[in-house]
Amino acid sequence: MTQTAISQSENSVDIGLLARDAGIALILQAIGDALAYMLQFALIWWMGSTEYGVYNYALSWSYLLAIFAGLGLPHAVLRLVSEYKVQQNWGMLRGIIRGSWLLVFLSGCVVSLLGSVIVLIINRYYESDYTTPLLIGLWMVLLQALTQLQLETFRALEDITLAFAPSRILSPALILLGGFLLFTKNHSLSSVPVILLSTLILLGVVLLQLWLLRRKLNQTVEAATPTYAYREWLKVALPLLLQSAFIVILFRTDILMIGSLVGAEAAGVYSAASNTAVWVAFFLQIINIVAAPAFATLHARGDHQGLQAVVSTTALWVLWPSLLIALLLMVFAEPILAMFGSEFVTADWVLKTLVIGEVINVLFGPVSFLLGMTGHQNKSAIVFGCSALINVILNPIAIIHFGILGSAMTTVLSMLIWKIWLSILAMKYVGVNPWALYGLFNSGEKENQQKPAS
C-alpha cells in the first residue's frame, strides 16, 4: 500500500503528504474542469444558446433528483469508512460499501420511475419542449447517484485518482468526442442526442468504477465477513441527504427558475456565467477533496489541535490563488463571456456578482465539510434548509425586478448567510475556526512567538 496523508498508527496527519495528495487532486481537478469548460463552450457553439439551455435545464433536474436517490449515503460513506479504518472494523467497512450500493441502486430506480410517470402525466395537459430531454435525463438519476457514491467511496479509501478520473476526466472527454462526431455528421446538434449520449457514457463510467472498486477493496482492505447496520447508517445519512439536497437547491435554484420564468436562452447565458465564476473556488474544491477524510479521522481520534492546524493550513493554501483568479475574472469578464457568443456579454455583471459570492465562499474555508465530517450534520442541515428557503423565496422576486442579475444577487446573499452561520457553529461545537483570515493571522502570531528574543 502507498503511504497516505492519514496515518493509521500515529495520531497525526502528515501535512507534507496532504500537500502531495492535494497536488494530485489539483492536476486531476484542473484537467477535469478544463474538459468540462471546453465541453460547455463546444456545446454552446454546436447547439446554440436555446438548445443548450434545454440540455442544461434537464441536467439540472437530474442532478437534483440524484441527491435524493443517493439517500445521503455518499457523504455518509466518506465519513464512516474513515472511522471504520481508524477502528480497524473491516466487517463494517465492507458492509457499508456493499449495503450502500444496493440501497442507492434501488432508490435510484424508484426515483427515475416516479419522475418519468410525473413528467408523462404533466405532458398530457401541458406540452413542453422539455418533455423528451427530461425523460431521458430522469434515467441519468440512477447513474449519477451511483457514480457519486462510488466516487466518495474511493475518496474514503484515499485513492484520489480512481475517485475522479472516470467521472471527471473520462466522461466529459468522451461526451466532447461524441458531440463532435455527431455535429460533424449532421452539421447541427440538439439537446436530445446529447443527453442520450451523456446517459450512455455515464453507464459505462458506473460499470468501470464498480470494477475498479472491487479490485481496490481486494487489494487494500483485509478480508472479513460484511456486517450490515442499515439503521445506524441511515441515521447518519438522512441528515446528510437533507444537507446535500438543500445545497443543490441553493446552487441550482437560479438556473431552474430562470429557465422556468425567463426561458431556456436566458438559462443558458446565466449558466455560462455561473460555471465561469466557479473557477474562483477551484482550489477550495481541491482541499475539500483531499482533507475531508482527514477531518473525520482527526475528529475520531479526538485530536482537535491537529484538526485546527489542518483546517488553517489548507485554508491558507486556498486563499491567495483564489483571490488571483477572482481578480482576473472581474477584470476580463466581458472578453471571457464573448468567447461563448455576443449574446453572453450581457451577463458580465452577473459574472462579477457571482465572483464576489465565490470569494465569500473561499474566505470562510471548508466549513460545510468540517461540520459534516465531525458528526454535526443535523445542525448544518438546518442551516442549509433555511438558506435554501430564503433562496427559493427571493429568487423569483429578484428575477421579476432585476432579471438574471437579480438571481445572481440572491444566490450571493444566501451564500453569505449560510457561510457565516456554519462558521459560528464550527467554532461553537467543533472548537475550530475555519476562516482563512484566522489562519493567516494565527500563523503570523506563531512565527512571532517562535522568534528568539534579541
CSV table of C-alpha atoms in Angstrom, one decimal:
chain,number,residue,atom,x,y,z
A,1,MET,CA,0.0,0.0,0.0
A,2,THR,CA,1.2,3.5,-0.7
A,3,GLN,CA,1.8,5.9,2.1
A,4,THR,CA,-1.1,8.3,2.7
A,5,ALA,CA,-1.5,11.6,4.5
A,6,ILE,CA,-3.6,10.0,7.2
A,7,SER,CA,-1.5,7.7,9.3
A,8,GLN,CA,-3.2,4.7,10.8
A,9,SER,CA,-0.6,4.2,13.5
A,10,GLU,CA,0.0,7.8,14.6
A,11,ASN,CA,-2.3,10.4,16.0
A,12,SER,CA,-1.4,13.0,13.4
A,13,VAL,CA,-1.8,14.0,9.8
A,14,ASP,CA,1.3,14.5,7.7
A,15,ILE,CA,0.9,17.9,6.1
A,16,GLY,CA,3.6,17.1,3.5
A,17,LEU,CA,1.7,14.0,2.3
A,18,LEU,CA,-1.5,16.0,2.5
A,19,ALA,CA,0.1,18.5,0.2
A,20,ARG,CA,1.2,15.7,-2.1
A,21,ASP,CA,-2.4,14.4,-2.3
A,22,ALA,CA,-3.6,18.0,-2.9
A,23,GLY,CA,-1.1,18.2,-5.8
A,24,ILE,CA,-2.5,15.0,-7.4
A,25,ALA,CA,-6.1,16.3,-6.8
A,26,LEU,CA,-5.1,19.7,-8.3
A,27,ILE,CA,-3.9,18.0,-11.5
A,28,LEU,CA,-7.0,15.8,-11.8
A,29,GLN,CA,-9.4,18.7,-11.0
A,30,ALA,CA,-7.6,21.0,-13.4
A,31,ILE,CA,-7.9,18.6,-16.2
A,32,GLY,CA,-11.5,17.8,-15.3
A,33,ASP,CA,-12.6,21.4,-15.0
A,34,ALA,CA,-10.8,22.3,-18.2
A,35,LEU,CA,-12.6,19.5,-20.1
A,36,ALA,CA,-15.9,20.5,-18.5
A,37,TYR,CA,-15.4,24.1,-19.5
A,38,MET,CA,-14.4,23.1,-23.1
A,39,LEU,CA,-17.4,20.8,-23.3
A,40,GLN,CA,-19.7,23.7,-22.2
A,41,PHE,CA,-18.0,26.0,-24.7
A,42,ALA,CA,-18.3,23.5,-27.6
A,43,LEU,CA,-21.9,22.5,-26.8
A,44,ILE,CA,-23.0,26.2,-26.8
A,45,TRP,CA,-21.3,26.6,-30.2
A,46,TRP,CA,-22.7,23.4,-31.7
A,47,MET,CA,-26.2,23.7,-30.2
A,48,GLY,CA,-26.9,27.4,-29.7
A,49,SER,CA,-27.9,29.1,-26.5
A,50,THR,CA,-31.6,27.9,-26.6
A,51,GLU,CA,-30.9,24.1,-27.2
A,52,TYR,CA,-28.0,24.3,-24.7
A,53,GLY,CA,-30.4,25.9,-22.2
A,54,VAL,CA,-32.8,22.9,-22.6
A,55,TYR,CA,-29.9,20.5,-22.2
A,56,ASN,CA,-28.7,22.3,-19.0
A,57,TYR,CA,-32.3,22.5,-17.6
A,58,ALA,CA,-32.8,18.8,-18.0
A,59,LEU,CA,-29.4,18.0,-16.4
A,60,SER,CA,-30.1,20.4,-13.5
A,61,TRP,CA,-33.2,18.4,-12.6
A,62,SER,CA,-31.4,15.1,-12.9
A,63,TYR,CA,-28.6,16.4,-10.6
A,64,LEU,CA,-31.2,17.5,-8.1
A,65,LEU,CA,-33.1,14.2,-8.1
A,66,ALA,CA,-29.8,12.2,-7.9
A,67,ILE,CA,-29.2,13.7,-4.5
A,68,PHE,CA,-32.5,12.2,-3.2
A,69,ALA,CA,-31.7,8.9,-4.9
A,70,GLY,CA,-28.4,8.8,-3.0
A,71,LEU,CA,-30.2,8.9,0.4
A,72,GLY,CA,-27.2,10.9,1.8
A,73,LEU,CA,-25.1,7.7,1.6
A,74,PRO,CA,-22.2,9.1,-0.5
A,75,HIS,CA,-21.2,11.6,2.3
A,76,ALA,CA,-22.0,9.1,5.0
A,77,VAL,CA,-19.7,6.6,3.4
A,78,LEU,CA,-16.9,9.2,3.2
A,79,ARG,CA,-17.2,9.8,6.9
A,80,LEU,CA,-17.9,6.2,8.2
A,81,VAL,CA,-15.3,4.4,6.1
A,82,SER,CA,-12.7,6.8,7.6
A,83,GLU,CA,-14.0,6.0,11.1
A,84,TYR,CA,-14.0,2.2,10.5
A,85,LYS,CA,-10.4,2.4,9.2
A,86,VAL,CA,-9.4,4.0,12.5
A,87,GLN,CA,-11.2,1.3,14.4
A,88,GLN,CA,-10.0,-1.4,12.0
A,89,ASN,CA,-13.5,-2.6,11.8
A,90,TRP,CA,-13.2,-4.3,8.4
A,91,GLY,CA,-16.5,-6.1,8.5
A,92,MET,CA,-18.5,-2.9,8.9
A,93,LEU,CA,-16.3,-1.3,6.3
A,94,ARG,CA,-17.0,-3.9,3.7
A,95,GLY,CA,-20.7,-4.0,4.8
A,96,ILE,CA,-21.3,-0.3,4.3
A,97,ILE,CA,-19.7,-0.3,0.8
A,98,ARG,CA,-21.9,-3.2,-0.3
A,99,GLY,CA,-25.0,-2.2,1.5
A,100,SER,CA,-24.9,1.5,0.4
A,101,TRP,CA,-24.6,0.4,-3.2
A,102,LEU,CA,-27.7,-1.8,-3.0
A,103,LEU,CA,-29.7,1.0,-1.3
A,104,VAL,CA,-28.7,3.6,-3.8
A,105,PHE,CA,-29.5,1.3,-6.8
A,106,LEU,CA,-33.0,0.6,-5.5
A,107,SER,CA,-33.7,4.2,-4.6
A,108,GLY,CA,-32.4,5.4,-8.0
A,109,CYS,CA,-34.7,3.1,-9.8
A,110,VAL,CA,-37.7,4.3,-7.8
A,111,VAL,CA,-36.9,8.0,-8.3
A,112,SER,CA,-36.4,7.5,-12.0
A,113,LEU,CA,-39.7,5.6,-12.4
A,114,LEU,CA,-41.7,8.1,-10.4
A,115,GLY,CA,-40.1,11.1,-12.1
A,116,SER,CA,-40.9,9.6,-15.6
A,117,VAL,CA,-44.6,9.0,-14.6
A,118,ILE,CA,-45.0,12.6,-13.3
A,119,VAL,CA,-43.5,14.1,-16.5
A,120,LEU,CA,-45.7,12.0,-18.7
A,121,ILE,CA,-48.8,13.0,-16.7
A,122,ILE,CA,-47.9,16.7,-16.9
A,123,ASN,CA,-47.2,16.3,-20.6
A,124,ARG,CA,-50.8,15.1,-21.2
A,125,TYR,CA,-52.1,18.5,-20.1
A,126,TYR,CA,-49.2,20.8,-20.9
A,127,GLU,CA,-46.9,20.0,-23.9
A,128,SER,CA,-43.4,21.3,-23.5
A,129,ASP,CA,-40.1,21.3,-25.3
A,130,TYR,CA,-38.6,20.0,-22.1
A,131,THR,CA,-40.5,16.7,-22.0
A,132,THR,CA,-38.3,14.4,-24.1
A,133,PRO,CA,-35.0,15.7,-22.6
A,134,LEU,CA,-36.4,15.4,-19.1
A,135,LEU,CA,-37.5,11.8,-19.7
A,136,ILE,CA,-34.0,10.9,-20.8
A,137,GLY,CA,-32.4,12.9,-18.1
A,138,LEU,CA,-34.5,11.2,-15.4
A,139,TRP,CA,-32.8,7.9,-16.2
A,140,MET,CA,-29.5,9.6,-15.6
A,141,VAL,CA,-30.6,10.0,-12.0
A,142,LEU,CA,-29.8,6.4,-11.1
A,143,LEU,CA,-26.4,6.5,-12.8
A,144,GLN,CA,-25.4,9.9,-11.3
A,145,ALA,CA,-26.3,8.6,-7.8
A,146,LEU,CA,-24.2,5.5,-8.2
A,147,THR,CA,-21.3,7.5,-9.8
A,148,GLN,CA,-21.3,9.9,-6.8
A,149,LEU,CA,-21.5,7.0,-4.2
A,150,GLN,CA,-18.5,5.2,-5.8
A,151,LEU,CA,-16.6,8.4,-6.1
A,152,GLU,CA,-16.9,9.1,-2.4
A,153,THR,CA,-16.0,5.5,-1.6
A,154,PHE,CA,-12.7,5.9,-3.5
A,155,ARG,CA,-12.1,9.2,-1.6
A,156,ALA,CA,-12.7,7.4,1.7
A,157,LEU,CA,-10.2,4.7,0.6
A,158,GLU,CA,-7.7,7.6,-0.1
A,159,ASP,CA,-7.4,7.0,-3.8
A,160,ILE,CA,-7.9,10.4,-5.4
A,161,THR,CA,-7.0,9.2,-8.9
A,162,LEU,CA,-9.6,6.4,-9.1
A,163,ALA,CA,-12.2,8.7,-7.4
A,164,PHE,CA,-12.1,11.4,-10.0
A,165,ALA,CA,-10.5,10.1,-13.3
A,166,PRO,CA,-13.5,8.1,-14.5
A,167,SER,CA,-16.3,10.6,-13.9
A,168,ARG,CA,-14.5,14.0,-14.1
A,169,ILE,CA,-12.0,13.3,-16.9
A,170,LEU,CA,-13.1,10.3,-19.0
A,171,SER,CA,-16.8,11.2,-19.0
A,172,PRO,CA,-16.5,14.8,-20.3
A,173,ALA,CA,-13.8,13.8,-22.8
A,174,LEU,CA,-16.0,11.1,-24.3
A,175,ILE,CA,-19.0,13.4,-24.4
A,176,LEU,CA,-16.9,16.0,-26.1
A,177,LEU,CA,-15.7,13.5,-28.7
A,178,GLY,CA,-19.1,12.1,-29.2
A,179,GLY,CA,-20.7,15.5,-29.6
A,180,PHE,CA,-18.0,16.5,-32.2
A,181,LEU,CA,-18.7,13.3,-34.2
A,182,LEU,CA,-22.5,14.0,-34.1
A,183,PHE,CA,-22.0,17.6,-35.1
A,184,THR,CA,-19.6,16.7,-37.9
A,185,LYS,CA,-22.1,14.2,-39.3
A,186,ASN,CA,-25.3,16.2,-39.0
A,187,HIS,CA,-23.9,19.8,-39.1
A,188,SER,CA,-26.2,20.6,-36.2
A,189,LEU,CA,-26.9,19.4,-32.7
A,190,SER,CA,-29.9,19.4,-30.4
A,191,SER,CA,-30.4,18.6,-26.8
A,192,VAL,CA,-31.9,15.1,-27.1
A,193,PRO,CA,-29.0,13.3,-28.7
A,194,VAL,CA,-26.5,15.0,-26.4
A,195,ILE,CA,-28.5,13.9,-23.3
A,196,LEU,CA,-28.8,10.4,-24.7
A,197,LEU,CA,-25.0,10.3,-25.4
A,198,SER,CA,-24.3,11.6,-21.9
A,199,THR,CA,-26.5,8.8,-20.4
A,200,LEU,CA,-24.8,6.0,-22.3
A,201,ILE,CA,-21.3,7.3,-21.4
A,202,LEU,CA,-22.3,7.6,-17.7
A,203,LEU,CA,-23.5,4.0,-17.8
A,204,GLY,CA,-20.0,3.0,-18.9
A,205,VAL,CA,-18.4,5.1,-16.2
A,206,VAL,CA,-20.6,3.4,-13.5
A,207,LEU,CA,-19.5,-0.1,-14.7
A,208,LEU,CA,-15.9,0.9,-14.9
A,209,GLN,CA,-16.0,2.4,-11.4
A,210,LEU,CA,-17.6,-0.7,-10.0
A,211,TRP,CA,-14.9,-3.0,-11.5
A,212,LEU,CA,-12.1,-0.7,-10.1
A,213,LEU,CA,-13.7,-0.6,-6.7
A,214,ARG,CA,-13.9,-4.4,-6.4
A,215,ARG,CA,-10.2,-4.5,-7.2
A,216,LYS,CA,-9.3,-1.8,-4.8
A,217,LEU,CA,-11.2,-3.5,-1.9
A,218,ASN,CA,-9.5,-6.8,-2.5
A,219,GLN,CA,-6.0,-5.2,-2.6
A,220,THR,CA,-6.3,-2.8,0.3
A,221,VAL,CA,-8.9,-4.0,2.8
A,222,GLU,CA,-8.5,-7.0,4.9
A,223,ALA,CA,-10.8,-10.0,4.2
A,224,ALA,CA,-13.8,-10.0,6.5
A,225,THR,CA,-17.5,-11.0,6.5
A,226,PRO,CA,-19.5,-7.9,5.7
A,227,THR,CA,-21.5,-6.6,8.7
A,228,TYR,CA,-24.7,-4.6,8.0
A,229,ALA,CA,-26.1,-1.8,10.2
A,230,TYR,CA,-28.6,-0.1,7.9
A,231,ARG,CA,-30.4,1.7,10.7
A,232,GLU,CA,-27.2,3.2,12.0
A,233,TRP,CA,-26.0,4.2,8.6
A,234,LEU,CA,-29.3,5.8,7.6
A,235,LYS,CA,-29.4,7.7,10.9
A,236,VAL,CA,-26.1,9.4,9.8
A,237,ALA,CA,-27.1,9.5,6.1
A,238,LEU,CA,-30.5,11.1,6.1
A,239,PRO,CA,-29.5,14.4,7.7
A,240,LEU,CA,-26.6,14.5,5.1
A,241,LEU,CA,-29.3,13.8,2.4
A,242,LEU,CA,-31.2,16.9,3.6
A,243,GLN,CA,-28.0,18.9,3.6
A,244,SER,CA,-27.0,17.7,0.1
A,245,ALA,CA,-30.5,18.4,-1.2
A,246,PHE,CA,-30.5,21.9,0.2
A,247,ILE,CA,-27.0,22.6,-1.2
A,248,VAL,CA,-28.2,21.5,-4.7
A,249,ILE,CA,-31.3,23.7,-4.3
A,250,LEU,CA,-29.1,26.6,-3.3
A,251,PHE,CA,-26.8,26.2,-6.3
A,252,ARG,CA,-29.4,25.1,-8.9
A,253,THR,CA,-32.4,27.2,-8.0
A,254,ASP,CA,-31.1,30.1,-10.1
A,255,ILE,CA,-30.9,28.1,-13.3
A,256,LEU,CA,-34.1,26.3,-12.7
A,257,MET,CA,-36.1,29.5,-12.0
A,258,ILE,CA,-34.5,31.4,-14.9
A,259,GLY,CA,-35.4,28.5,-17.2
A,260,SER,CA,-39.0,28.5,-15.9
A,261,LEU,CA,-39.6,32.2,-15.6
A,262,VAL,CA,-37.4,33.8,-18.4
A,263,GLY,CA,-36.7,31.0,-20.8
A,264,ALA,CA,-34.1,28.4,-22.0
A,265,GLU,CA,-31.9,31.0,-23.7
A,266,ALA,CA,-31.5,33.1,-20.6
A,267,ALA,CA,-30.8,30.0,-18.6
A,268,GLY,CA,-28.0,29.1,-21.0
A,269,VAL,CA,-26.5,32.6,-20.7
A,270,TYR,CA,-26.7,32.6,-16.9
A,271,SER,CA,-25.2,29.1,-16.8
A,272,ALA,CA,-22.1,30.2,-18.8
A,273,ALA,CA,-21.5,33.0,-16.3
A,274,SER,CA,-22.2,30.7,-13.3
A,275,ASN,CA,-19.8,28.0,-14.5
A,276,THR,CA,-17.1,30.6,-15.1
A,277,ALA,CA,-17.4,32.1,-11.6
A,278,VAL,CA,-17.0,28.6,-10.0
A,279,TRP,CA,-13.3,28.8,-11.1
A,280,VAL,CA,-12.7,31.1,-8.1
A,281,ALA,CA,-13.5,28.1,-5.8
A,282,PHE,CA,-11.3,25.7,-7.7
A,283,PHE,CA,-8.6,25.4,-5.0
A,284,LEU,CA,-11.3,25.1,-2.3
A,285,GLN,CA,-12.7,22.2,-4.1
A,286,ILE,CA,-9.3,20.6,-4.2
A,287,ILE,CA,-8.9,20.9,-0.4
A,288,ASN,CA,-12.4,19.6,0.2
A,289,ILE,CA,-11.5,16.5,-1.9
A,290,VAL,CA,-8.3,15.8,0.0
A,291,ALA,CA,-8.9,17.0,3.5
A,292,ALA,CA,-12.4,15.7,4.2
A,293,PRO,CA,-11.2,12.2,5.2
A,294,ALA,CA,-8.5,13.8,7.4
A,295,PHE,CA,-11.2,15.9,9.2
A,296,ALA,CA,-13.2,12.7,10.0
A,297,THR,CA,-10.0,10.8,11.1
A,298,LEU,CA,-8.7,13.5,13.4
A,299,HIS,CA,-12.1,14.0,15.0
A,300,ALA,CA,-12.5,10.3,15.6
A,301,ARG,CA,-9.1,10.4,17.4
A,302,GLY,CA,-10.1,13.5,19.4
A,303,ASP,CA,-7.2,15.5,18.1
A,304,HIS,CA,-8.8,18.9,17.9
A,305,GLN,CA,-5.5,20.8,17.9
A,306,GLY,CA,-4.4,18.8,14.8
A,307,LEU,CA,-7.8,19.4,13.2
A,308,GLN,CA,-7.4,23.2,13.7
A,309,ALA,CA,-3.9,23.0,12.2
A,310,VAL,CA,-5.1,21.1,9.1
A,311,VAL,CA,-8.0,23.5,8.6
A,312,SER,CA,-5.9,26.6,9.0
A,313,THR,CA,-3.1,25.4,6.8
A,314,THR,CA,-5.3,24.2,4.0
A,315,ALA,CA,-7.4,27.4,4.1
A,316,LEU,CA,-4.3,29.4,3.5
A,317,TRP,CA,-3.3,27.2,0.6
A,318,VAL,CA,-6.6,28.1,-1.0
A,319,LEU,CA,-6.7,31.9,-0.2
A,320,TRP,CA,-4.2,33.6,-2.5
A,321,PRO,CA,-4.6,31.7,-5.8
A,322,SER,CA,-8.4,32.0,-5.4
A,323,LEU,CA,-8.1,35.8,-5.0
A,324,LEU,CA,-5.9,36.0,-8.1
A,325,ILE,CA,-8.5,34.1,-10.2
A,326,ALA,CA,-11.3,36.3,-8.9
A,327,LEU,CA,-9.3,39.4,-9.9
A,328,LEU,CA,-8.7,38.1,-13.4
A,329,LEU,CA,-12.4,37.2,-13.9
A,330,MET,CA,-13.5,40.7,-12.7
A,331,VAL,CA,-11.1,42.5,-15.0
A,332,PHE,CA,-11.7,40.3,-18.1
A,333,ALA,CA,-15.4,39.4,-17.6
A,334,GLU,CA,-16.5,40.7,-21.0
A,335,PRO,CA,-13.9,39.1,-23.2
A,336,ILE,CA,-14.3,35.8,-21.4
A,337,LEU,CA,-18.0,35.8,-21.9
A,338,ALA,CA,-17.6,36.9,-25.5
A,339,MET,CA,-15.9,33.6,-26.3
A,340,PHE,CA,-19.3,31.9,-25.9
A,341,GLY,CA,-21.0,34.4,-28.3
A,342,SER,CA,-22.0,38.1,-28.4
A,343,GLU,CA,-25.3,37.5,-26.5
A,344,PHE,CA,-23.4,36.2,-23.5
A,345,VAL,CA,-21.6,39.6,-22.9
A,346,THR,CA,-24.8,40.9,-21.4
A,347,ALA,CA,-24.1,38.7,-18.4
A,348,ASP,CA,-20.9,40.5,-17.4
A,349,TRP,CA,-22.4,41.9,-14.2
A,350,VAL,CA,-23.9,38.5,-13.4
A,351,LEU,CA,-20.4,37.0,-13.6
A,352,LYS,CA,-18.9,39.8,-11.4
A,353,THR,CA,-21.6,39.3,-8.8
A,354,LEU,CA,-21.2,35.6,-8.7
A,355,VAL,CA,-17.4,36.0,-8.4
A,356,ILE,CA,-18.0,38.1,-5.3
A,357,GLY,CA,-20.0,35.2,-3.9
A,358,GLU,CA,-17.3,32.7,-4.6
A,359,VAL,CA,-14.7,34.9,-2.9
A,360,ILE,CA,-17.0,34.8,0.2
A,361,ASN,CA,-17.1,31.0,-0.2
A,362,VAL,CA,-13.3,30.9,-0.1
A,363,LEU,CA,-12.8,33.3,2.8
A,364,PHE,CA,-14.9,31.1,5.1
A,365,GLY,CA,-13.0,28.0,4.3
A,366,PRO,CA,-14.1,24.3,4.1
A,367,VAL,CA,-16.7,24.8,6.8
A,368,SER,CA,-19.5,22.6,5.4
A,369,PHE,CA,-17.2,19.5,5.1
A,370,LEU,CA,-15.8,20.3,8.6
A,371,LEU,CA,-19.2,20.0,10.2
A,372,GLY,CA,-20.3,17.1,8.1
A,373,MET,CA,-17.2,15.0,8.9
A,374,THR,CA,-17.3,15.7,12.6
A,375,GLY,CA,-20.9,14.5,13.3
A,376,HIS,CA,-22.7,17.8,13.2
A,377,GLN,CA,-24.7,17.1,10.0
A,378,ASN,CA,-28.0,17.7,11.8
A,379,LYS,CA,-27.1,21.3,12.6
A,380,SER,CA,-25.7,22.1,9.2
A,381,ALA,CA,-28.8,20.6,7.5
A,382,ILE,CA,-30.9,23.2,9.4
A,383,VAL,CA,-28.7,26.0,8.1
A,384,PHE,CA,-28.8,24.8,4.5
A,385,GLY,CA,-32.5,24.3,4.7
A,386,CYS,CA,-33.2,27.9,6.0
A,387,SER,CA,-30.8,29.3,3.4
A,388,ALA,CA,-32.4,27.3,0.6
A,389,LEU,CA,-35.8,28.5,1.6
A,390,ILE,CA,-34.6,32.1,1.5
A,391,ASN,CA,-33.1,31.5,-1.9
A,392,VAL,CA,-36.3,29.9,-3.3
A,393,ILE,CA,-38.5,32.8,-1.9
A,394,LEU,CA,-36.2,35.7,-3.0
A,395,ASN,CA,-35.1,34.3,-6.4
A,396,PRO,CA,-38.4,34.7,-8.3
A,397,ILE,CA,-38.9,38.2,-6.8
A,398,ALA,CA,-35.4,39.3,-7.8
A,399,ILE,CA,-35.8,37.8,-11.3
A,400,ILE,CA,-39.0,39.7,-11.9
A,401,HIS,CA,-37.4,43.0,-10.9
A,402,PHE,CA,-33.8,42.6,-12.0
A,403,GLY,CA,-33.7,39.7,-14.5
A,404,ILE,CA,-30.9,37.2,-14.3
A,405,LEU,CA,-28.8,39.7,-12.3
A,406,GLY,CA,-31.4,39.5,-9.5
A,407,SER,CA,-30.9,35.8,-9.4
A,408,ALA,CA,-27.2,36.2,-9.0
A,409,MET,CA,-27.6,38.7,-6.2
A,410,THR,CA,-30.0,36.3,-4.4
A,411,THR,CA,-27.5,33.4,-4.8
A,412,VAL,CA,-24.7,35.5,-3.3
A,413,LEU,CA,-26.9,36.7,-0.4
A,414,SER,CA,-27.9,33.2,0.6
A,415,MET,CA,-24.3,32.0,0.4
A,416,LEU,CA,-23.2,34.8,2.8
A,417,ILE,CA,-25.9,33.7,5.2
A,418,TRP,CA,-25.0,30.0,5.3
A,419,LYS,CA,-21.3,30.6,5.4
A,420,ILE,CA,-21.5,32.9,8.4
A,421,TRP,CA,-24.0,30.7,10.2
A,422,LEU,CA,-21.9,27.5,9.7
A,423,SER,CA,-18.7,29.2,10.8
A,424,ILE,CA,-20.3,30.2,14.1
A,425,LEU,CA,-21.5,26.5,14.6
A,426,ALA,CA,-18.0,25.2,13.8
A,427,MET,CA,-16.4,27.4,16.4
A,428,LYS,CA,-19.0,26.6,19.0
A,429,TYR,CA,-19.4,22.8,18.6
A,430,VAL,CA,-16.1,21.7,16.9
A,431,GLY,CA,-13.8,24.2,18.5
A,432,VAL,CA,-12.2,25.0,15.2
A,433,ASN,CA,-12.2,28.4,13.4
A,434,PRO,CA,-12.4,27.7,9.6
A,435,TRP,CA,-11.9,31.3,8.4
A,436,ALA,CA,-8.9,31.7,6.0
A,437,LEU,CA,-8.0,35.0,7.6
A,438,TYR,CA,-7.9,33.4,11.0
A,439,GLY,CA,-5.2,31.0,9.7
A,440,LEU,CA,-3.3,34.0,8.2
A,441,PHE,CA,-3.2,36.0,11.4
A,442,ASN,CA,-2.7,32.9,13.6
A,443,SER,CA,0.3,31.7,11.6
A,444,GLY,CA,1.8,35.2,11.9
A,445,GLU,CA,1.4,35.1,15.7
A,446,LYS,CA,3.0,31.7,15.9
A,447,GLU,CA,6.0,32.9,13.9
A,448,ASN,CA,6.4,35.9,16.3
A,449,GLN,CA,6.2,33.5,19.3
A,450,GLN,CA,8.9,31.3,17.8
A,451,LYS,CA,11.4,34.1,17.2
A,452,PRO,CA,14.1,34.3,19.9
A,453,ALA,CA,14.4,37.4,21.9
A,454,SER,CA,17.2,39.7,20.7
